[in-house]
GROMACS .gro file of C-alpha atoms in nm:
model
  347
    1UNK     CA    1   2.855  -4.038   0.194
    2UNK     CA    2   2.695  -3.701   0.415
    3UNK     CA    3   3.123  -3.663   0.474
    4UNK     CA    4   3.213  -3.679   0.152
    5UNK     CA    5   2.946  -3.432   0.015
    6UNK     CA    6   2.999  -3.223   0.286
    7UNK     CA    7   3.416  -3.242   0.269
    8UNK     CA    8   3.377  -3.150  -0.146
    9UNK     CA    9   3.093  -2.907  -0.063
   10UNK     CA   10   3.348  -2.706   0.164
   11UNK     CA   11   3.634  -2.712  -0.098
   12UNK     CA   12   3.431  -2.618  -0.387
   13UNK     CA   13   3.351  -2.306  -0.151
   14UNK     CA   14   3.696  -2.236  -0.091
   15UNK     CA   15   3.770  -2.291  -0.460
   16UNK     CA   16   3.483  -2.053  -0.550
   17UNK     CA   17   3.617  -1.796  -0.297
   18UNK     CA   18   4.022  -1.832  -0.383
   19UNK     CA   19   3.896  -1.808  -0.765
   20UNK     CA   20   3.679  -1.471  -0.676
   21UNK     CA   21   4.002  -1.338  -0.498
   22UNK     CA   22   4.261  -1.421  -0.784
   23UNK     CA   23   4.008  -1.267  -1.058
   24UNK     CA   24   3.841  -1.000  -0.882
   25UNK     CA   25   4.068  -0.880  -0.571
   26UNK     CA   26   4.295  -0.560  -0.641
   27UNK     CA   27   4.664  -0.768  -0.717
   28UNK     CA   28   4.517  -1.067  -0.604
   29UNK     CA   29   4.704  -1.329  -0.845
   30UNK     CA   30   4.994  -1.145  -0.752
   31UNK     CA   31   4.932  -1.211  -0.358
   32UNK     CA   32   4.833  -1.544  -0.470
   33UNK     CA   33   5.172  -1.615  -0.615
   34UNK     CA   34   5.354  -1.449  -0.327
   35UNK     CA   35   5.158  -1.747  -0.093
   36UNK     CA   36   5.296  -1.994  -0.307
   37UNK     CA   37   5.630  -1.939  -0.294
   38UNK     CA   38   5.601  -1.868   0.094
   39UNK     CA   39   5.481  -2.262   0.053
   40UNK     CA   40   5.777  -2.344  -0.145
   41UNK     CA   41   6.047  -2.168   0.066
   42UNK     CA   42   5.912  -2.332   0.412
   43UNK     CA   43   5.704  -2.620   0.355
   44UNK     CA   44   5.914  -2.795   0.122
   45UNK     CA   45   6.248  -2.688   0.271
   46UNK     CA   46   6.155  -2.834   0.587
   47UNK     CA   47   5.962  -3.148   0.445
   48UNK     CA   48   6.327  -3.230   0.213
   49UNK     CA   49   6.561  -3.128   0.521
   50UNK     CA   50   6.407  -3.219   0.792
   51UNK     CA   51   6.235  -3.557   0.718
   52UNK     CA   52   6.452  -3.679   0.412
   53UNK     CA   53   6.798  -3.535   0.466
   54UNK     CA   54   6.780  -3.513   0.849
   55UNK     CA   55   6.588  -3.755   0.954
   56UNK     CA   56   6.658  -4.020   0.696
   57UNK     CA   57   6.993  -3.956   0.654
   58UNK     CA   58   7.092  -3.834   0.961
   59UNK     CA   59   7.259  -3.520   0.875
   60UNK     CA   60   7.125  -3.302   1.193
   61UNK     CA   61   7.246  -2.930   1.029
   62UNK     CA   62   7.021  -2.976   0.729
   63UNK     CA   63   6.730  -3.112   0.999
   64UNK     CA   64   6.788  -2.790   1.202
   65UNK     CA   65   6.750  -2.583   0.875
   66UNK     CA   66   6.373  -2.762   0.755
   67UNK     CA   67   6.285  -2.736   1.132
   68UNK     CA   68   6.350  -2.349   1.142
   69UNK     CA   69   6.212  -2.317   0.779
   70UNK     CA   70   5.874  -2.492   0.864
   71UNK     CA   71   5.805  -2.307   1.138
   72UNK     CA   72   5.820  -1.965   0.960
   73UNK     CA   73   5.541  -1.997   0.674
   74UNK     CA   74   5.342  -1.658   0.847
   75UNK     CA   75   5.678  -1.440   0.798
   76UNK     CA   76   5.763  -1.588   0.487
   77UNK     CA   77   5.400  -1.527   0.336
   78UNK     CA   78   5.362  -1.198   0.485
   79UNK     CA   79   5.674  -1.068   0.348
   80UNK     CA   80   5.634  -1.221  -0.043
   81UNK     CA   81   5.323  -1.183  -0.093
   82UNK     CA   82   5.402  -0.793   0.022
   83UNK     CA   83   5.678  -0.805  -0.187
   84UNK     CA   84   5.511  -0.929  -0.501
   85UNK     CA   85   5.241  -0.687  -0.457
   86UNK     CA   86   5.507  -0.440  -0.583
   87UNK     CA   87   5.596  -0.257  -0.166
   88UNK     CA   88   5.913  -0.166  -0.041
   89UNK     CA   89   6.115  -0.519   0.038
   90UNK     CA   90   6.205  -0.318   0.374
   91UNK     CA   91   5.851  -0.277   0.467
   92UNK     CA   92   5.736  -0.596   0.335
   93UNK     CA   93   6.019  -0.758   0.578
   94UNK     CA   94   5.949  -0.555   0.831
   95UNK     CA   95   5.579  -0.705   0.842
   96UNK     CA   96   5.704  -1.075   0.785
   97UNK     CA   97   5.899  -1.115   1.084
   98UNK     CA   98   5.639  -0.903   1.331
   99UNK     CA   99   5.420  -1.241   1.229
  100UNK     CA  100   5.654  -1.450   1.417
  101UNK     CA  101   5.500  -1.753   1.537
  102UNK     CA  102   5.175  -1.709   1.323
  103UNK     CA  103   5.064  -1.947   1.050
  104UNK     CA  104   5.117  -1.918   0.691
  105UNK     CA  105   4.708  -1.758   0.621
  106UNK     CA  106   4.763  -1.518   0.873
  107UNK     CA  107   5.077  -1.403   0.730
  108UNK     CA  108   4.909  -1.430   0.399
  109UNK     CA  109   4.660  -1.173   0.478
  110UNK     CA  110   4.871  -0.927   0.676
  111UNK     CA  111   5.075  -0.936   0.378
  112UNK     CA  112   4.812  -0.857   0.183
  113UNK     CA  113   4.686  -0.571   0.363
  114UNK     CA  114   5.036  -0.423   0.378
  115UNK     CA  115   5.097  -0.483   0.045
  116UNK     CA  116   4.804  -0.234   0.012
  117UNK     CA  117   4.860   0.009   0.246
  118UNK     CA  118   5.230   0.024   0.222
  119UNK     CA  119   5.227   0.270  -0.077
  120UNK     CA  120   5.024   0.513   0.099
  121UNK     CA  121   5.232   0.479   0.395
  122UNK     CA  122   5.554   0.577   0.227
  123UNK     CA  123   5.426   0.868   0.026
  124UNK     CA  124   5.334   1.007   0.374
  125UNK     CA  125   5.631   1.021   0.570
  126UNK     CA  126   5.878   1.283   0.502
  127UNK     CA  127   6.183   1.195   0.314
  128UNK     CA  128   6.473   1.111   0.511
  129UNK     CA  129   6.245   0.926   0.746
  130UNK     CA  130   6.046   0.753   0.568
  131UNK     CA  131   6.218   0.442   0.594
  132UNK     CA  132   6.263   0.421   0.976
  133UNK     CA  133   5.948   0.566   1.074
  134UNK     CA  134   5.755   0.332   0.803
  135UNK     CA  135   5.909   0.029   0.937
  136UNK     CA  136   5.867   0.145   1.285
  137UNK     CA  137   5.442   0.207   1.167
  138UNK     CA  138   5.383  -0.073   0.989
  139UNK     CA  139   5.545  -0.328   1.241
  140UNK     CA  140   5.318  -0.332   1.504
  141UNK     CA  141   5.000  -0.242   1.267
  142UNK     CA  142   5.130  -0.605   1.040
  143UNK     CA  143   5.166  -0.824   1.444
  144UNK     CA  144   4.789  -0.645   1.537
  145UNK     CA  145   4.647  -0.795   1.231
  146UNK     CA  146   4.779  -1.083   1.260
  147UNK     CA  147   4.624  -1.098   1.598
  148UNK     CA  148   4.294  -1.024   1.472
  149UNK     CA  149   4.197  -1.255   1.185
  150UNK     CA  150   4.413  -1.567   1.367
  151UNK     CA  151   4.134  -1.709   1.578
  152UNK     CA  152   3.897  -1.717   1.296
  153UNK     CA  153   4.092  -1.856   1.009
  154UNK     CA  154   4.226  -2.110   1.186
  155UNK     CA  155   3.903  -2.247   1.330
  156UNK     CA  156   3.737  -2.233   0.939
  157UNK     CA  157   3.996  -2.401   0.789
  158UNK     CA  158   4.100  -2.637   1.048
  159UNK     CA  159   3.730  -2.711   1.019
  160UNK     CA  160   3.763  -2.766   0.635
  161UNK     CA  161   4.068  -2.927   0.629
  162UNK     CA  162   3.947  -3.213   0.962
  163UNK     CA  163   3.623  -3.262   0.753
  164UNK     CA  164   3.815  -3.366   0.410
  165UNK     CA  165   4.063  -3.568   0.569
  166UNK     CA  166   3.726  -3.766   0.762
  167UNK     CA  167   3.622  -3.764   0.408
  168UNK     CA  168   3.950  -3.951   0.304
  169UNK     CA  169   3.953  -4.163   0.615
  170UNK     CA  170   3.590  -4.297   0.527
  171UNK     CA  171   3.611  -4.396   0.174
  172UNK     CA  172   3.974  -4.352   0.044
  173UNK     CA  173   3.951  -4.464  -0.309
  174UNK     CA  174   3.672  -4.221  -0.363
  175UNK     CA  175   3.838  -3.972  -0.241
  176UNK     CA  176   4.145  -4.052  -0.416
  177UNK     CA  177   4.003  -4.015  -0.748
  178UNK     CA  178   3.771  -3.687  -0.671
  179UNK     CA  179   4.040  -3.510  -0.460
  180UNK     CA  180   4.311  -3.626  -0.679
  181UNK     CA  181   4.114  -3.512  -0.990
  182UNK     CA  182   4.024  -3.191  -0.837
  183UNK     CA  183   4.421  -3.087  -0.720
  184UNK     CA  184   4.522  -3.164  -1.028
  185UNK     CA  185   4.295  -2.946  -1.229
  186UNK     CA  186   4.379  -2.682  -0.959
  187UNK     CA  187   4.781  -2.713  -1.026
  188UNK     CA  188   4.748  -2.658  -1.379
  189UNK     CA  189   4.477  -2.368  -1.386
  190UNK     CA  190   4.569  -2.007  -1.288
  191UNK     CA  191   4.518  -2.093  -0.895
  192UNK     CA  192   4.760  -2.223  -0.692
  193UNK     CA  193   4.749  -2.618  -0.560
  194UNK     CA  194   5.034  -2.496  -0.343
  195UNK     CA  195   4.876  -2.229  -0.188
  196UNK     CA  196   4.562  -2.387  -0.137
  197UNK     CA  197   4.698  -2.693   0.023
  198UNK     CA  198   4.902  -2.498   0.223
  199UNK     CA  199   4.569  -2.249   0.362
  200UNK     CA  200   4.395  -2.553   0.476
  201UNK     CA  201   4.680  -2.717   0.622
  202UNK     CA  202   4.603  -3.032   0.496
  203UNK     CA  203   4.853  -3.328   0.628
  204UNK     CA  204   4.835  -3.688   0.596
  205UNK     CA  205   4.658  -3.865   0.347
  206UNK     CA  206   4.436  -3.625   0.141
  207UNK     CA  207   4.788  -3.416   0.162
  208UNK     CA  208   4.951  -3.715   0.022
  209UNK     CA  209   4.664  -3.771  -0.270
  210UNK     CA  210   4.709  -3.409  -0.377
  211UNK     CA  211   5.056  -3.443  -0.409
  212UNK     CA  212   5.091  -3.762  -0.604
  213UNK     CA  213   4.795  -3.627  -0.839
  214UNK     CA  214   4.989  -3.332  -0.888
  215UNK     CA  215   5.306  -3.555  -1.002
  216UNK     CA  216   5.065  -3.796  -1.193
  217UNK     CA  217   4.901  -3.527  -1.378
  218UNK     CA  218   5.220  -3.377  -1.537
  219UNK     CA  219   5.242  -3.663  -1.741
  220UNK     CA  220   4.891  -3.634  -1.886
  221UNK     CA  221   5.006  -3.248  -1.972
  222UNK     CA  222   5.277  -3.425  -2.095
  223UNK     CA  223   5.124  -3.632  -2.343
  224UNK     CA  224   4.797  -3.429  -2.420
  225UNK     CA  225   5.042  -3.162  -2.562
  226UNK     CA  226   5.276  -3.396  -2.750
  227UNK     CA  227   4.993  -3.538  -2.925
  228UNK     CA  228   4.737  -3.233  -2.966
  229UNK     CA  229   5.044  -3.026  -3.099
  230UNK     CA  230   5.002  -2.817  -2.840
  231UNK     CA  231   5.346  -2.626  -2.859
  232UNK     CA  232   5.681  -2.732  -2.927
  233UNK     CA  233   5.919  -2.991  -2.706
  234UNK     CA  234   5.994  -2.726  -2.483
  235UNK     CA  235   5.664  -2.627  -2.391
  236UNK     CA  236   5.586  -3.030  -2.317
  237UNK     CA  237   5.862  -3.010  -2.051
  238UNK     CA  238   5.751  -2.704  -1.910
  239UNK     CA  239   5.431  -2.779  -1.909
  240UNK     CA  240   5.534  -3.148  -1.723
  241UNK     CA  241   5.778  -2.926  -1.417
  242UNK     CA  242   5.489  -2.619  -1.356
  243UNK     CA  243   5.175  -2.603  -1.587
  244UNK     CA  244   5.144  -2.229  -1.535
  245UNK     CA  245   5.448  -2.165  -1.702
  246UNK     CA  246   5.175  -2.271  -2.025
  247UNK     CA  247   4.874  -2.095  -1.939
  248UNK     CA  248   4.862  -1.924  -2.269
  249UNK     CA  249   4.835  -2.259  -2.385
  250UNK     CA  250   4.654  -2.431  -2.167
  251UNK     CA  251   4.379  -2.140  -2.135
  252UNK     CA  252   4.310  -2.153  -2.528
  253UNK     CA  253   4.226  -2.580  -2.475
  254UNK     CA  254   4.083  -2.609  -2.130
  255UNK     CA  255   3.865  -2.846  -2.220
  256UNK     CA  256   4.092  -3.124  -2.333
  257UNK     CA  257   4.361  -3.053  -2.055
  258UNK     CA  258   4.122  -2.993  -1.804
  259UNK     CA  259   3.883  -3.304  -1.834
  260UNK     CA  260   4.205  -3.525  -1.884
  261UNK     CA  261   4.362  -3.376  -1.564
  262UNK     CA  262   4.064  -3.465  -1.365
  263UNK     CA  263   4.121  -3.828  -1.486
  264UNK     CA  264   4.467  -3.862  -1.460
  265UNK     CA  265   4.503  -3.681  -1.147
  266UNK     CA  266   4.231  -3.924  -0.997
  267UNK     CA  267   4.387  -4.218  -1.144
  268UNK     CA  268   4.699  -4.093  -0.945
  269UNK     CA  269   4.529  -4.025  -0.615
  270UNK     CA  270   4.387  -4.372  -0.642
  271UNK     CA  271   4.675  -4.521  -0.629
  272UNK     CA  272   4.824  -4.276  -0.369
  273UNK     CA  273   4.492  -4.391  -0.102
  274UNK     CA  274   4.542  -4.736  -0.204
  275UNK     CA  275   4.879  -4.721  -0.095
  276UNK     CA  276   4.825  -4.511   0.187
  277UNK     CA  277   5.071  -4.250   0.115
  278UNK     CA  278   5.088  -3.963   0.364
  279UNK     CA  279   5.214  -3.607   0.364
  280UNK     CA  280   5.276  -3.413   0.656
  281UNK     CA  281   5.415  -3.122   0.401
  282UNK     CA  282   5.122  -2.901   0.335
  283UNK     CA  283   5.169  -2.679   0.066
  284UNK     CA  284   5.392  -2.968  -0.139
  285UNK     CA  285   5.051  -3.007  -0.445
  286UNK     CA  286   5.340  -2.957  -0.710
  287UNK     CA  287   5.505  -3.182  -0.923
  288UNK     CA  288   5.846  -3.174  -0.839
  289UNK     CA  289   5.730  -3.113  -0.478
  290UNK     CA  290   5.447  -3.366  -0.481
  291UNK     CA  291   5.732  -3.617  -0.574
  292UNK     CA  292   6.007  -3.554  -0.306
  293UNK     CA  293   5.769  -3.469  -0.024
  294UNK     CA  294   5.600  -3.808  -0.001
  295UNK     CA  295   5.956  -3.985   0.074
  296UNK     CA  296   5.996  -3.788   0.422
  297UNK     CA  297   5.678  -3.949   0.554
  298UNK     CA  298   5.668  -4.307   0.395
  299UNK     CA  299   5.838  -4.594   0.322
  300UNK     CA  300   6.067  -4.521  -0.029
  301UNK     CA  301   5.954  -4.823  -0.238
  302UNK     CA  302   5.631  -4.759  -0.124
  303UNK     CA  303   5.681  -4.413  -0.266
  304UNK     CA  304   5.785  -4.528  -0.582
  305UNK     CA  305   5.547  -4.774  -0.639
  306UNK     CA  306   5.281  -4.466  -0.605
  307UNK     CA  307   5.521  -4.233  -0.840
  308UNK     CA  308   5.506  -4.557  -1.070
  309UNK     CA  309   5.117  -4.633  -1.081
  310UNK     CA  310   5.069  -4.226  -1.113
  311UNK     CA  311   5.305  -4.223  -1.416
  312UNK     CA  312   5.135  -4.508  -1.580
  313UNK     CA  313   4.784  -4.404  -1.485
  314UNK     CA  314   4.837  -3.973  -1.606
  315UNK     CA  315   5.026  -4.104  -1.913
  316UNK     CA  316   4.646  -4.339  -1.978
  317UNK     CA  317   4.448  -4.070  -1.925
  318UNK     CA  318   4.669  -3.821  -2.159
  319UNK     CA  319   4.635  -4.105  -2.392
  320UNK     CA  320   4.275  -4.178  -2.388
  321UNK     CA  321   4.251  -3.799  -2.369
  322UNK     CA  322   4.406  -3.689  -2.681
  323UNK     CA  323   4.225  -4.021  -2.855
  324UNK     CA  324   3.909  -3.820  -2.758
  325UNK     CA  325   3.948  -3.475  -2.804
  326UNK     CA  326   4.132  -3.509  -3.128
  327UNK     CA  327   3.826  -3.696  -3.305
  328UNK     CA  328   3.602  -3.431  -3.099
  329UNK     CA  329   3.814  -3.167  -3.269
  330UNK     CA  330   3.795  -3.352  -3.635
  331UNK     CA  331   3.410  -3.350  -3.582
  332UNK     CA  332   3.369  -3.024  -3.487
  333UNK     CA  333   3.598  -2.904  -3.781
  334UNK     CA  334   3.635  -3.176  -4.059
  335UNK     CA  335   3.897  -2.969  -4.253
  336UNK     CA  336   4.176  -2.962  -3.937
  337UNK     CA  337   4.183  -3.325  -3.982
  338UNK     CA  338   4.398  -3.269  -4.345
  339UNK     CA  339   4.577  -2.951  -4.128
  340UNK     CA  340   4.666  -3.155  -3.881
  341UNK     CA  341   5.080  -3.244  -3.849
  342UNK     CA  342   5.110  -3.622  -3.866
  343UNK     CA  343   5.136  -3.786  -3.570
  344UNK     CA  344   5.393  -4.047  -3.549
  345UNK     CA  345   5.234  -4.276  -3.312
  346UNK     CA  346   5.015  -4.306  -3.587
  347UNK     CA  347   5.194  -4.335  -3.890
   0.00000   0.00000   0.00000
């Protein structure tokens, strides 16, 4: 039980801290974003290609190209996150691959420092050289940081991420449901499951929870907007492939989508640590991702009979959900029960 507290007492930190940094931090959604498609663009590549289409089916090209993509998360995050910051794609390059050989939160954070200093940079070179002589600066400054804050980083959040995965190890079901709940609620809020995954490095089980939960919970969007009337069909399937395509939505009901995630996502992660489903893909705590990464690492029916029992157990909980929150709503407001279109399930 001391693991367990302690594993959810560490994330809740690191959820407090990635939250403060999104709100609060000059561009920080935007370097938030940048990390998760460094995740998407690496991680996933490699976990598809090398694991499913290499290794599986034995096609060694498309191996070679998820080995080279996995092992290049620090350029990759260095130069998006850069990039999305709004700096010079040359410069933001230029910083990814002097990170060579450096992990994807090192790379994150020397591409946010560029993507802060960059401007200043280029307004004080002379024109005409600006562009050599900031790519020749900013080079070794982006490898120096990288340098620095690599030591510590990885030794906090190799801590984190060995402590929840002891966490898992001990009582899996529990863990399951709480870590499962938790992702889930992550991937469809304003943060990124992706890029939090993919900072602690988690692998193996609690990496295969999150990304199950992740698939799980779509369908729980899925049906808590079909039946609240939360936007029109094609807001249900965007909402199902990447909730924050819908946060306007999903930021004016949090309490409905929110408290149903954290069921159907748990529901989802149960049946992921029953299972035993591993994921050596960090960054994968997406729902298209969460559902092709698990079949490099596991046995496919196995897979599916996860994919299955998430399905069936996110689609409950959007159920039981809507069941809930619509009476909630008619309580709180008697007169949106006559407002209210008809559902046909009900009619």
């Amino acid at each position: 039980m001391a693991t367990i507290i302690t594993g959810l007492a560490l994330l809740a930190i690191i959820l407090a801290l990635f939250s403060l940094f999104s709100m609060k931090a000059p561009k920080g959604s935007l370097a938030m974003s940048g990390l998760a498609n460094a995740a998407v663009v690496t991680f996933l590549v490699e976990a598809v290609h090398k694991y499913i289409s290499g290794g599986l089916f034995g096609i060694s090209f498309l191996e070679e190209v998820g080995a080279v993509a996995g092992n290049m998360g620090g350029v990759a995050a260095a130069a998006l996150v850069a990039i999305n910051m709004g700096t010079n794609p040359v410069f933001a390059l230029a910083a990814g691959v002097a990170v060579g050989g450096y992990g994807i939160l090192p790379g994150f954070l020397v591409g946010y420092f560029v993507g802060l200093i960059a401007p200043y940079v280029e307004k004080s070179l002379p024109k005409g050289l600006d562009l050599i002589a900031g790519v020749l600066a900013l080079a070794p400054v982006a490898r120096f940081a990288a340098m620095v804050v690599d030591p510590g980083v990885t030794v906090v959040l190799t801590y984190i991420g060995t402590t929840i995965t002891a966490a898992t190890q001990q009582s899996p079901l529990v863990m399951g449901f709480l870590l499962g709940g938790i992702m889930k609620m992550i991937c469809t809020s304003p943060l990124s499951s992706m890029a939090l995954t993919a900072m602690l490095g988690l692998t193996g089980l609690p990496m295969g929870i999150a990304a199950i939960a992740c698939f799980g919970g779509s369908f729980t969007n899925g049906m808590i907007f079909a039946r609240l009337h939360l936007g029109d069909r094609g807001n249900i399937i965007a909402v199902m492939l990447e909730p924050l395509t819908q946060a306007h939505i999903i930021t004016k009901h949090p309490v409905p989508i929110y408290t149903s995630n954290m069921l159907g996502g748990g529901l989802a992660g149960m049946g992921a640590a029953f299972l035993g489903i591993i994921n050596n893909a960090p960054g994968t705590a997406s729902p298209i991702p969460g559902m092709l990464a698990p079949f490099a690492f596991n046995d496919p029916l196995k897979v599916v009979l996860a994919l299955v029992i998430a399905a069936l157990g996110g689609t409950l909980a959007g159920l039981l959900g809507s069941l809930v929150f619509r009476k909630w709503d008619q309580n709180r407001n008697p007169s949106s029960a006559s407002a209210m279109p008809t559902d046909p399930a009900n009619s």
